[in-house]
Amino acid sequence: MNERILISGASIAGLTLAHWLARHGFKPTVVERAPMLRGGGNGVDVRDNAVEVVERMGIMPRIRELAADVQGMKFVDAADRAVARIDIQDPASVEVMRGDLVALLHEATDVEILFGDSIVGLEQDDDGVTVTFDHAPVRRFELVVGADGMHSNVRRLAFGPEEQFIQFKDHYFAFANTDASLGEDRWVTMFNTPGKMTGIYRSGAHSQAKAYFMFRSAPLEYDRRNVAAHKQLISDVFGDDTSWQTKKLLHAALADPDFYFDALGQVQMDSWSNGRIALVGDAAWCASPASGAGAELALVGAYRLAGELAAASGDHRIAFARYDIAHRPLVDKKQQIGPNVRLMVPKTEGGRCVRDVVARSPLMKALSALERRMQARNARPLPEYVR
């Protein structure tokens, strides 16, 4: 029942879902707009139940080998003096570059992938979904899953315009490759002026550093696919800033063809399914990069969706409902990002001073350690789904 399943998006959620569907005996196909796997990206955390998922996939040893080896966050003043440090290392979790994780998931997933194509039409009926592609011939599938990110094309076609579901969180961000000699090795270095943050991500296991920019703003009008316009927006906001290493980072970022810019937003939906069409990953619940939980939610959510379909013998009506009930509590928790944004981008100079004092406090370290212990204690093993 419901054997043929189309997944839109070959990133963390989509490839994880494809892997587990195939393991459970389904016949998944993945369609990906890009002509090949998308490399690059920032560091992502594999933690808590997500560790279980990748261990059961057999790729956890390789993830540990490719760990980014970042020790923590460091806040600096204009003279590059550290004013506060926060150790973020957790022995129970691993940070890995997004592109490395996607490559490992692809290696572990032997399914049909249609690169360089996308869905342009979905028509569902009682027996399945007729899918029209941009290039490939029309095909029939019994189920379709959108794993195509915050700006999901599947969500737009099956649920409605993204404006109904994306909540803007008052900030924009960008990241790009930069000179590896900038910043301290194994640290994320952040410099703040009111409402703005410039940062450097230096992995201890990779030669390439990342430049980060984030700024507070009212909603802006721009073409989401126009990279030149995105670079101009960042240049307009940070171009006159001569403090710290902002000019060097901005120069490198504007020259990077892989420059990435977007709004800080969250996807809020009452349901992640509509008939035979469902969503997973950022398409369903994007918590924003400020949550630090994108990979965790994608891995666990995709595992649960595939597992619930297996447990229900492919009955999507039962499986989609159970998937929503099982995964939504974790999503609701991870979407509480207020403190993270205030930590990274204090709104005022006074707020920055308070942040620095709190970050230096031994209480901050104690609370972080306590939170990790509580999460580990409260974590429940994921079910072993059987078809």
mmCIF file of C-alpha atoms in Angstrom:
data_model
loop_
_atom_site.group_PDB
_atom_site.id
_atom_site.type_symbol
_atom_site.label_atom_id
_atom_site.label_comp_id
_atom_site.label_asym_id
_atom_site.label_seq_id
_atom_site.Cartn_x
_atom_site.Cartn_y
_atom_site.Cartn_z
ATOM 1 C CA MET A 1 0.000 0.000 0.000
ATOM 2 C CA ASN A 2 1.382 3.414 -1.059
ATOM 3 C CA GLU A 3 4.739 2.022 -2.206
ATOM 4 C CA ARG A 4 5.836 4.765 -4.623
ATOM 5 C CA ILE A 5 6.753 7.948 -2.784
ATOM 6 C CA LEU A 6 8.236 11.115 -4.287
ATOM 7 C CA ILE A 7 10.418 13.305 -2.072
ATOM 8 C CA SER A 8 11.245 16.859 -3.125
ATOM 9 C CA GLY A 9 14.661 17.929 -1.824
ATOM 10 C CA ALA A 10 17.976 16.077 -1.502
ATOM 11 C CA SER A 11 19.224 17.606 1.720
ATOM 12 C CA ILE A 12 19.212 16.351 5.313
ATOM 13 C CA ALA A 13 15.480 15.678 5.725
ATOM 14 C CA GLY A 14 14.891 14.388 2.202
ATOM 15 C CA LEU A 15 17.822 11.970 2.093
ATOM 16 C CA THR A 16 17.136 10.689 5.612
ATOM 17 C CA LEU A 17 13.512 10.056 4.693
ATOM 18 C CA ALA A 18 14.534 8.289 1.473
ATOM 19 C CA HIS A 19 16.963 6.066 3.360
ATOM 20 C CA TRP A 20 14.415 4.906 5.915
ATOM 21 C CA LEU A 21 11.598 4.484 3.422
ATOM 22 C CA ALA A 22 13.829 2.218 1.340
ATOM 23 C CA ARG A 23 14.866 0.297 4.471
ATOM 24 C CA HIS A 24 11.166 -0.287 5.213
ATOM 25 C CA GLY A 25 10.513 -1.624 1.708
ATOM 26 C CA PHE A 26 8.992 1.445 0.043
ATOM 27 C CA LYS A 27 10.127 2.764 -3.346
ATOM 28 C CA PRO A 28 11.154 6.392 -2.872
ATOM 29 C CA THR A 29 12.283 8.751 -5.616
ATOM 30 C CA VAL A 30 13.977 12.075 -4.845
ATOM 31 C CA VAL A 31 13.798 15.157 -7.053
ATOM 32 C CA GLU A 32 16.321 17.952 -6.472
ATOM 33 C CA ARG A 33 16.321 21.346 -8.159
ATOM 34 C CA ALA A 34 20.122 21.655 -8.036
ATOM 35 C CA PRO A 35 22.208 19.794 -10.651
ATOM 36 C CA MET A 36 24.116 17.959 -7.900
ATOM 37 C CA LEU A 37 24.227 17.650 -4.120
ATOM 38 C CA ARG A 38 24.413 21.026 -2.450
ATOM 39 C CA GLY A 39 27.726 21.346 -0.621
ATOM 40 C CA GLY A 40 28.792 24.145 1.674
ATOM 41 C CA GLY A 41 26.585 25.542 4.388
ATOM 42 C CA ASN A 42 27.353 26.095 8.032
ATOM 43 C CA GLY A 43 27.929 23.804 10.987
ATOM 44 C CA VAL A 44 24.954 21.726 12.142
ATOM 45 C CA ASP A 45 24.483 19.782 15.361
ATOM 46 C CA VAL A 46 23.679 16.078 15.568
ATOM 47 C CA ARG A 47 22.394 15.681 19.100
ATOM 48 C CA ASP A 48 20.005 13.773 21.363
ATOM 49 C CA ASN A 49 17.631 11.522 19.369
ATOM 50 C CA ALA A 50 19.311 12.546 16.106
ATOM 51 C CA VAL A 51 22.375 10.604 17.270
ATOM 52 C CA GLU A 52 20.173 7.501 17.485
ATOM 53 C CA VAL A 53 18.986 8.047 13.923
ATOM 54 C CA VAL A 54 22.451 8.261 12.383
ATOM 55 C CA GLU A 55 23.748 5.409 14.549
ATOM 56 C CA ARG A 56 20.966 3.192 13.207
ATOM 57 C CA MET A 57 21.925 4.310 9.698
ATOM 58 C CA GLY A 58 25.507 3.229 10.395
ATOM 59 C CA ILE A 59 27.111 6.621 9.648
ATOM 60 C CA MET A 60 27.831 7.941 13.144
ATOM 61 C CA PRO A 61 31.528 6.888 13.079
ATOM 62 C CA ARG A 62 32.038 8.864 9.845
ATOM 63 C CA ILE A 63 30.223 11.872 11.302
ATOM 64 C CA ARG A 64 32.598 11.842 14.278
ATOM 65 C CA GLU A 65 35.570 11.651 11.904
ATOM 66 C CA LEU A 66 34.303 14.773 10.082
ATOM 67 C CA ALA A 67 33.361 16.708 13.231
ATOM 68 C CA ALA A 68 33.871 20.456 12.925
ATOM 69 C CA ASP A 69 35.636 20.540 16.323
ATOM 70 C CA VAL A 70 34.342 23.942 17.416
ATOM 71 C CA GLN A 71 34.829 24.642 21.110
ATOM 72 C CA GLY A 72 32.492 27.577 21.657
ATOM 73 C CA MET A 73 31.411 31.173 21.005
ATOM 74 C CA LYS A 74 33.618 34.169 21.746
ATOM 75 C CA PHE A 75 32.395 37.777 21.914
ATOM 76 C CA VAL A 76 34.980 40.460 21.131
ATOM 77 C CA ASP A 77 35.283 44.250 21.230
ATOM 78 C CA ALA A 78 36.454 46.489 18.380
ATOM 79 C CA ALA A 79 40.107 45.808 19.317
ATOM 80 C CA ASP A 80 39.487 42.045 18.961
ATOM 81 C CA ARG A 81 39.813 41.471 22.707
ATOM 82 C CA ALA A 82 37.641 38.663 24.060
ATOM 83 C CA VAL A 83 35.033 40.051 26.456
ATOM 84 C CA ALA A 84 33.214 36.741 27.028
ATOM 85 C CA ARG A 85 33.368 33.094 26.005
ATOM 86 C CA ILE A 86 30.740 30.364 26.089
ATOM 87 C CA ASP A 87 31.873 26.750 25.807
ATOM 88 C CA ILE A 88 29.322 24.867 23.690
ATOM 89 C CA GLN A 89 31.004 21.470 23.508
ATOM 90 C CA ASP A 90 28.803 18.535 24.435
ATOM 91 C CA PRO A 91 30.313 15.040 24.489
ATOM 92 C CA ALA A 92 26.920 13.561 23.606
ATOM 93 C CA SER A 93 26.560 15.536 20.363
ATOM 94 C CA VAL A 94 28.627 16.250 17.249
ATOM 95 C CA GLU A 95 28.813 19.375 15.110
ATOM 96 C CA VAL A 96 29.507 18.694 11.449
ATOM 97 C CA MET A 97 29.425 20.869 8.342
ATOM 98 C CA ARG A 98 26.068 20.640 6.584
ATOM 99 C CA GLY A 99 27.647 19.666 3.262
ATOM 100 C CA ASP A 100 29.591 16.829 4.896
ATOM 101 C CA LEU A 101 26.449 15.460 6.536
ATOM 102 C CA VAL A 102 24.487 15.608 3.267
ATOM 103 C CA ALA A 103 27.279 13.729 1.472
ATOM 104 C CA LEU A 104 27.240 10.978 4.117
ATOM 105 C CA LEU A 105 23.462 10.669 3.947
ATOM 106 C CA HIS A 106 23.685 10.381 0.172
ATOM 107 C CA GLU A 107 26.283 7.609 0.444
ATOM 108 C CA ALA A 108 23.936 5.710 2.764
ATOM 109 C CA THR A 109 20.892 6.130 0.493
ATOM 110 C CA ASP A 110 20.532 4.061 -2.676
ATOM 111 C CA VAL A 111 17.453 5.482 -4.395
ATOM 112 C CA GLU A 112 16.560 7.178 -7.677
ATOM 113 C CA ILE A 113 17.447 10.894 -7.605
ATOM 114 C CA LEU A 114 16.339 13.292 -10.338
ATOM 115 C CA PHE A 115 18.880 16.123 -10.219
ATOM 116 C CA GLY A 116 18.316 19.418 -11.995
ATOM 117 C CA ASP A 117 14.533 19.162 -11.920
ATOM 118 C CA SER A 118 11.611 20.372 -9.823
ATOM 119 C CA ILE A 119 7.880 19.899 -9.341
ATOM 120 C CA VAL A 120 5.602 22.365 -11.120
ATOM 121 C CA GLY A 121 2.224 20.680 -10.588
ATOM 122 C CA LEU A 122 0.503 18.344 -8.127
ATOM 123 C CA GLU A 123 -2.938 16.814 -8.655
ATOM 124 C CA GLN A 124 -4.065 14.296 -6.065
ATOM 125 C CA ASP A 125 -7.038 11.958 -6.166
ATOM 126 C CA ASP A 126 -8.234 8.908 -4.241
ATOM 127 C CA ASP A 127 -5.489 6.661 -5.634
ATOM 128 C CA GLY A 128 -2.407 8.874 -5.837
ATOM 129 C CA VAL A 129 -0.789 12.082 -7.017
ATOM 130 C CA THR A 130 -0.082 13.108 -10.595
ATOM 131 C CA VAL A 131 3.191 15.036 -10.610
ATOM 132 C CA THR A 132 4.247 17.411 -13.360
ATOM 133 C CA PHE A 133 7.969 18.179 -13.493
ATOM 134 C CA ASP A 134 9.850 21.058 -15.017
ATOM 135 C CA HIS A 135 11.782 18.631 -17.265
ATOM 136 C CA ALA A 136 10.927 14.962 -16.622
ATOM 137 C CA PRO A 137 7.735 13.403 -18.021
ATOM 138 C CA VAL A 138 4.576 13.397 -15.914
ATOM 139 C CA ARG A 139 4.584 10.563 -13.373
ATOM 140 C CA ARG A 140 2.204 9.051 -10.843
ATOM 141 C CA PHE A 141 3.137 8.511 -7.213
ATOM 142 C CA GLU A 142 1.027 7.324 -4.335
ATOM 143 C CA LEU A 143 2.452 9.872 -1.884
ATOM 144 C CA VAL A 144 4.491 13.083 -2.177
ATOM 145 C CA VAL A 145 6.650 14.617 0.565
ATOM 146 C CA GLY A 146 8.080 18.111 0.473
ATOM 147 C CA ALA A 147 11.538 18.264 2.059
ATOM 148 C CA ASP A 148 12.480 21.364 0.113
ATOM 149 C CA GLY A 149 13.266 23.937 2.777
ATOM 150 C CA MET A 150 11.667 27.000 4.316
ATOM 151 C CA HIS A 151 10.621 28.324 0.885
ATOM 152 C CA SER A 152 9.106 24.957 -0.038
ATOM 153 C CA ASN A 153 7.686 24.612 -3.531
ATOM 154 C CA VAL A 154 5.617 21.570 -2.491
ATOM 155 C CA ARG A 155 4.096 23.514 0.399
ATOM 156 C CA ARG A 156 3.152 26.346 -1.947
ATOM 157 C CA LEU A 157 1.513 23.977 -4.440
ATOM 158 C CA ALA A 158 -0.335 21.822 -1.893
ATOM 159 C CA PHE A 159 -1.024 24.176 1.035
ATOM 160 C CA GLY A 160 -0.899 27.765 -0.222
ATOM 161 C CA PRO A 161 1.395 30.822 -0.449
ATOM 162 C CA GLU A 162 4.331 30.870 1.965
ATOM 163 C CA GLU A 163 3.136 34.148 3.476
ATOM 164 C CA GLN A 164 0.467 32.094 5.277
ATOM 165 C CA PHE A 165 3.067 30.012 7.092
ATOM 166 C CA ILE A 166 6.365 31.897 7.503
ATOM 167 C CA GLN A 167 6.670 34.171 10.519
ATOM 168 C CA PHE A 168 9.391 36.797 10.155
ATOM 169 C CA LYS A 169 11.575 37.080 13.269
ATOM 170 C CA ASP A 170 12.799 40.676 12.855
ATOM 171 C CA HIS A 171 16.265 39.812 11.522
ATOM 172 C CA TYR A 172 18.112 38.985 8.319
ATOM 173 C CA PHE A 173 21.285 36.926 8.047
ATOM 174 C CA ALA A 174 23.971 35.984 5.552
ATOM 175 C CA PHE A 175 26.977 33.705 5.466
ATOM 176 C CA ALA A 176 29.781 33.102 3.008
ATOM 177 C CA ASN A 177 33.319 31.748 2.724
ATOM 178 C CA THR A 178 36.126 33.945 3.997
ATOM 179 C CA ASP A 179 39.851 33.955 4.686
ATOM 180 C CA ALA A 180 40.759 31.065 6.994
ATOM 181 C CA SER A 181 43.357 33.223 8.759
ATOM 182 C CA LEU A 182 40.631 35.378 10.285
ATOM 183 C CA GLY A 183 39.241 34.483 13.688
ATOM 184 C CA GLU A 184 40.448 32.091 16.350
ATOM 185 C CA ASP A 185 40.754 28.428 15.490
ATOM 186 C CA ARG A 186 37.920 26.262 16.926
ATOM 187 C CA TRP A 187 35.815 29.277 17.929
ATOM 188 C CA VAL A 188 32.859 31.230 16.577
ATOM 189 C CA THR A 189 33.930 34.848 17.065
ATOM 190 C CA MET A 190 31.206 37.503 17.204
ATOM 191 C CA PHE A 191 31.413 41.300 17.182
ATOM 192 C CA ASN A 192 28.328 43.421 17.894
ATOM 193 C CA THR A 193 27.108 46.926 17.366
ATOM 194 C CA PRO A 194 23.487 47.712 18.313
ATOM 195 C CA GLY A 195 21.184 45.509 16.264
ATOM 196 C CA LYS A 196 24.022 43.997 14.188
ATOM 197 C CA MET A 197 26.439 41.077 14.401
ATOM 198 C CA THR A 198 29.488 40.205 12.345
ATOM 199 C CA GLY A 199 31.120 36.847 12.986
ATOM 200 C CA ILE A 200 33.710 34.292 11.931
ATOM 201 C CA TYR A 201 33.227 30.529 12.151
ATOM 202 C CA ARG A 202 36.533 28.659 12.377
ATOM 203 C CA SER A 203 36.248 24.885 12.370
ATOM 204 C CA GLY A 204 39.157 23.033 13.885
ATOM 205 C CA ALA A 205 38.940 20.369 11.166
ATOM 206 C CA HIS A 206 38.429 22.472 8.010
ATOM 207 C CA SER A 207 40.670 25.012 6.324
ATOM 208 C CA GLN A 208 37.762 27.171 5.147
ATOM 209 C CA ALA A 209 36.336 29.810 7.497
ATOM 210 C CA LYS A 210 32.822 31.263 7.297
ATOM 211 C CA ALA A 211 31.784 34.905 7.605
ATOM 212 C CA TYR A 212 28.457 35.596 9.295
ATOM 213 C CA PHE A 213 26.270 38.690 9.258
ATOM 214 C CA MET A 214 22.998 39.306 11.054
ATOM 215 C CA PHE A 215 21.006 42.498 11.520
ATOM 216 C CA ARG A 216 17.740 43.611 13.011
ATOM 217 C CA SER A 217 15.261 45.125 10.550
ATOM 218 C CA ALA A 218 11.662 45.685 9.617
ATOM 219 C CA PRO A 219 10.538 43.498 6.677
ATOM 220 C CA LEU A 220 12.406 44.312 3.458
ATOM 221 C CA GLU A 221 11.238 44.013 -0.139
ATOM 222 C CA TYR A 222 13.654 42.060 -2.363
ATOM 223 C CA ASP A 223 13.785 39.248 -4.917
ATOM 224 C CA ARG A 224 14.544 36.054 -2.989
ATOM 225 C CA ARG A 225 16.461 34.587 -5.956
ATOM 226 C CA ASN A 226 18.502 37.693 -6.827
ATOM 227 C CA VAL A 227 21.900 37.139 -5.180
ATOM 228 C CA ALA A 228 23.223 40.474 -6.425
ATOM 229 C CA ALA A 229 20.369 42.224 -4.598
ATOM 230 C CA HIS A 230 21.144 40.215 -1.447
ATOM 231 C CA LYS A 231 24.779 41.279 -1.557
ATOM 232 C CA GLN A 232 23.711 44.890 -2.000
ATOM 233 C CA LEU A 233 21.478 44.669 1.076
ATOM 234 C CA ILE A 234 24.344 43.375 3.221
ATOM 235 C CA SER A 235 26.667 46.006 1.763
ATOM 236 C CA ASP A 236 24.153 48.751 2.557
ATOM 237 C CA VAL A 237 23.912 47.623 6.198
ATOM 238 C CA PHE A 238 27.578 46.822 6.919
ATOM 239 C CA GLY A 239 29.482 48.771 4.240
ATOM 240 C CA ASP A 240 30.187 51.834 6.399
ATOM 241 C CA ASP A 241 31.282 49.820 9.421
ATOM 242 C CA THR A 242 35.060 50.235 9.859
ATOM 243 C CA SER A 243 35.257 48.589 13.295
ATOM 244 C CA TRP A 244 36.820 45.210 14.055
ATOM 245 C CA GLN A 245 37.333 43.055 10.900
ATOM 246 C CA THR A 246 33.989 43.848 9.316
ATOM 247 C CA LYS A 247 35.397 45.305 6.093
ATOM 248 C CA LYS A 248 37.617 42.266 5.445
ATOM 249 C CA LEU A 249 34.760 39.880 6.075
ATOM 250 C CA LEU A 250 32.367 41.870 3.927
ATOM 251 C CA HIS A 251 34.851 42.043 1.043
ATOM 252 C CA ALA A 252 35.329 38.279 1.092
ATOM 253 C CA ALA A 253 31.613 37.570 1.402
ATOM 254 C CA LEU A 254 30.660 39.806 -1.522
ATOM 255 C CA ALA A 255 33.201 38.002 -3.714
ATOM 256 C CA ASP A 256 31.940 34.513 -2.804
ATOM 257 C CA PRO A 257 29.703 32.863 -5.457
ATOM 258 C CA ASP A 258 28.178 30.701 -2.694
ATOM 259 C CA PHE A 259 27.019 33.737 -0.676
ATOM 260 C CA TYR A 260 23.734 32.964 1.106
ATOM 261 C CA PHE A 261 21.147 35.445 2.411
ATOM 262 C CA ASP A 262 17.678 35.038 3.884
ATOM 263 C CA ALA A 263 15.243 36.323 6.457
ATOM 264 C CA LEU A 264 15.268 34.848 9.930
ATOM 265 C CA GLY A 265 11.915 33.124 9.870
ATOM 266 C CA GLN A 266 9.946 30.211 11.224
ATOM 267 C CA VAL A 267 7.387 27.983 9.551
ATOM 268 C CA GLN A 268 4.231 27.590 11.631
ATOM 269 C CA MET A 269 1.609 25.107 10.425
ATOM 270 C CA ASP A 270 -1.403 23.497 12.083
ATOM 271 C CA SER A 271 -0.909 20.353 9.996
ATOM 272 C CA TRP A 272 2.032 18.941 8.037
ATOM 273 C CA SER A 273 -0.127 16.964 5.636
ATOM 274 C CA ASN A 274 -2.870 17.524 3.098
ATOM 275 C CA GLY A 275 -4.343 14.302 1.785
ATOM 276 C CA ARG A 276 -1.553 12.329 0.133
ATOM 277 C CA ILE A 277 0.994 15.152 0.417
ATOM 278 C CA ALA A 278 3.118 15.765 3.528
ATOM 279 C CA LEU A 279 6.012 17.974 4.603
ATOM 280 C CA VAL A 280 9.168 17.290 6.577
ATOM 281 C CA GLY A 281 12.174 19.349 7.707
ATOM 282 C CA ASP A 282 12.277 23.129 7.258
ATOM 283 C CA ALA A 283 9.373 22.937 4.800
ATOM 284 C CA ALA A 284 7.135 21.884 7.702
ATOM 285 C CA TRP A 285 8.593 23.561 10.793
ATOM 286 C CA CYS A 286 11.728 25.627 10.088
ATOM 287 C CA ALA A 287 12.865 26.830 13.518
ATOM 288 C CA SER A 288 15.428 29.212 11.930
ATOM 289 C CA PRO A 289 19.235 29.058 12.137
ATOM 290 C CA ALA A 290 19.011 30.790 15.530
ATOM 291 C CA SER A 291 17.564 27.597 16.996
ATOM 292 C CA GLY A 292 20.661 25.520 16.255
ATOM 293 C CA ALA A 293 18.271 22.580 15.841
ATOM 294 C CA GLY A 294 17.673 22.315 12.102
ATOM 295 C CA ALA A 295 19.596 19.077 11.556
ATOM 296 C CA GLU A 296 18.250 17.481 14.733
ATOM 297 C CA LEU A 297 14.646 18.197 13.789
ATOM 298 C CA ALA A 298 15.193 17.054 10.185
ATOM 299 C CA LEU A 299 16.851 13.752 11.106
ATOM 300 C CA VAL A 300 14.356 12.842 13.819
ATOM 301 C CA GLY A 301 11.319 14.041 11.883
ATOM 302 C CA ALA A 302 12.256 12.135 8.721
ATOM 303 C CA TYR A 303 12.930 8.982 10.749
ATOM 304 C CA ARG A 304 9.527 9.256 12.428
ATOM 305 C CA LEU A 305 7.659 9.929 9.176
ATOM 306 C CA ALA A 306 9.176 6.894 7.460
ATOM 307 C CA GLY A 307 8.660 4.782 10.567
ATOM 308 C CA GLU A 308 5.022 5.723 11.003
ATOM 309 C CA LEU A 309 4.346 4.880 7.349
ATOM 310 C CA ALA A 310 5.977 1.505 7.911
ATOM 311 C CA ALA A 311 4.055 0.846 11.131
ATOM 312 C CA ALA A 312 0.787 1.731 9.386
ATOM 313 C CA SER A 313 1.619 -0.513 6.397
ATOM 314 C CA GLY A 314 1.661 2.546 4.169
ATOM 315 C CA ASP A 315 -1.729 3.936 5.259
ATOM 316 C CA HIS A 316 -0.926 7.649 5.001
ATOM 317 C CA ARG A 317 -4.042 8.748 6.883
ATOM 318 C CA ILE A 318 -2.928 6.921 10.018
ATOM 319 C CA ALA A 319 0.806 7.535 9.539
ATOM 320 C CA PHE A 320 0.659 11.282 8.892
ATOM 321 C CA ALA A 321 -1.467 11.860 11.995
ATOM 322 C CA ARG A 322 0.845 9.794 14.214
ATOM 323 C CA TYR A 323 3.922 11.520 12.787
ATOM 324 C CA ASP A 324 2.474 14.922 13.657
ATOM 325 C CA ILE A 325 1.556 13.883 17.205
ATOM 326 C CA ALA A 326 4.961 12.279 17.860
ATOM 327 C CA HIS A 327 7.195 15.037 16.472
ATOM 328 C CA ARG A 328 5.345 18.282 17.190
ATOM 329 C CA PRO A 329 6.373 18.562 20.897
ATOM 330 C CA LEU A 330 10.059 18.643 19.915
ATOM 331 C CA VAL A 331 9.374 21.202 17.178
ATOM 332 C CA ASP A 332 7.441 23.444 19.581
ATOM 333 C CA LYS A 333 10.340 23.331 22.036
ATOM 334 C CA LYS A 334 13.026 24.122 19.469
ATOM 335 C CA GLN A 335 11.088 27.041 18.010
ATOM 336 C CA GLN A 336 11.536 28.983 21.254
ATOM 337 C CA ILE A 337 14.505 31.006 19.954
ATOM 338 C CA GLY A 338 14.118 34.346 21.766
ATOM 339 C CA PRO A 339 17.131 34.003 24.101
ATOM 340 C CA ASN A 340 19.375 32.805 21.265
ATOM 341 C CA VAL A 341 18.671 35.868 19.111
ATOM 342 C CA ARG A 342 19.223 38.257 22.037
ATOM 343 C CA LEU A 343 22.501 36.480 22.771
ATOM 344 C CA MET A 344 23.793 36.852 19.203
ATOM 345 C CA VAL A 345 22.342 40.263 18.321
ATOM 346 C CA PRO A 346 21.654 42.514 21.329
ATOM 347 C CA LYS A 347 19.313 45.294 20.311
ATOM 348 C CA THR A 348 21.105 48.072 22.208
ATOM 349 C CA GLU A 349 24.549 48.865 23.611
ATOM 350 C CA GLY A 350 23.162 48.303 27.084
ATOM 351 C CA GLY A 351 21.854 44.932 26.011
ATOM 352 C CA ARG A 352 25.285 44.009 24.707
ATOM 353 C CA CYS A 353 26.895 44.887 28.041
ATOM 354 C CA VAL A 354 24.334 42.783 29.928
ATOM 355 C CA ARG A 355 24.922 39.893 27.500
ATOM 356 C CA ASP A 356 28.664 40.037 28.094
ATOM 357 C CA VAL A 357 28.253 40.055 31.877
ATOM 358 C CA VAL A 358 25.850 37.102 31.762
ATOM 359 C CA ALA A 359 28.110 35.178 29.358
ATOM 360 C CA ARG A 360 31.080 35.633 31.699
ATOM 361 C CA SER A 361 29.114 34.473 34.718
ATOM 362 C CA PRO A 362 29.900 31.021 36.157
ATOM 363 C CA LEU A 363 26.138 30.650 36.506
ATOM 364 C CA MET A 364 25.839 30.646 32.709
ATOM 365 C CA LYS A 365 28.170 27.665 32.443
ATOM 366 C CA ALA A 366 26.378 25.859 35.254
ATOM 367 C CA LEU A 367 22.965 26.421 33.669
ATOM 368 C CA SER A 368 24.209 25.208 30.264
ATOM 369 C CA ALA A 369 25.614 22.044 31.814
ATOM 370 C CA LEU A 370 22.402 21.496 33.766
ATOM 371 C CA GLU A 371 20.305 21.904 30.627
ATOM 372 C CA ARG A 372 22.388 19.293 28.788
ATOM 373 C CA ARG A 373 22.032 16.854 31.686
ATOM 374 C CA MET A 374 18.267 17.402 31.867
ATOM 375 C CA GLN A 375 17.878 16.872 28.124
ATOM 376 C CA ALA A 376 19.850 13.642 28.306
ATOM 377 C CA ARG A 377 17.833 12.463 31.312
ATOM 378 C CA ASN A 378 14.462 13.279 29.720
ATOM 379 C CA ALA A 379 15.282 11.897 26.282
ATOM 380 C CA ARG A 380 13.335 8.777 25.375
ATOM 381 C CA PRO A 381 14.702 6.259 22.868
ATOM 382 C CA LEU A 382 13.100 6.420 19.446
ATOM 383 C CA PRO A 383 10.829 3.495 18.585
ATOM 384 C CA GLU A 384 12.157 0.709 16.393
ATOM 385 C CA TYR A 385 9.599 0.853 13.606
ATOM 386 C CA VAL A 386 8.598 -2.371 11.869
ATOM 387 C CA ARG A 387 6.519 -2.737 8.736
#
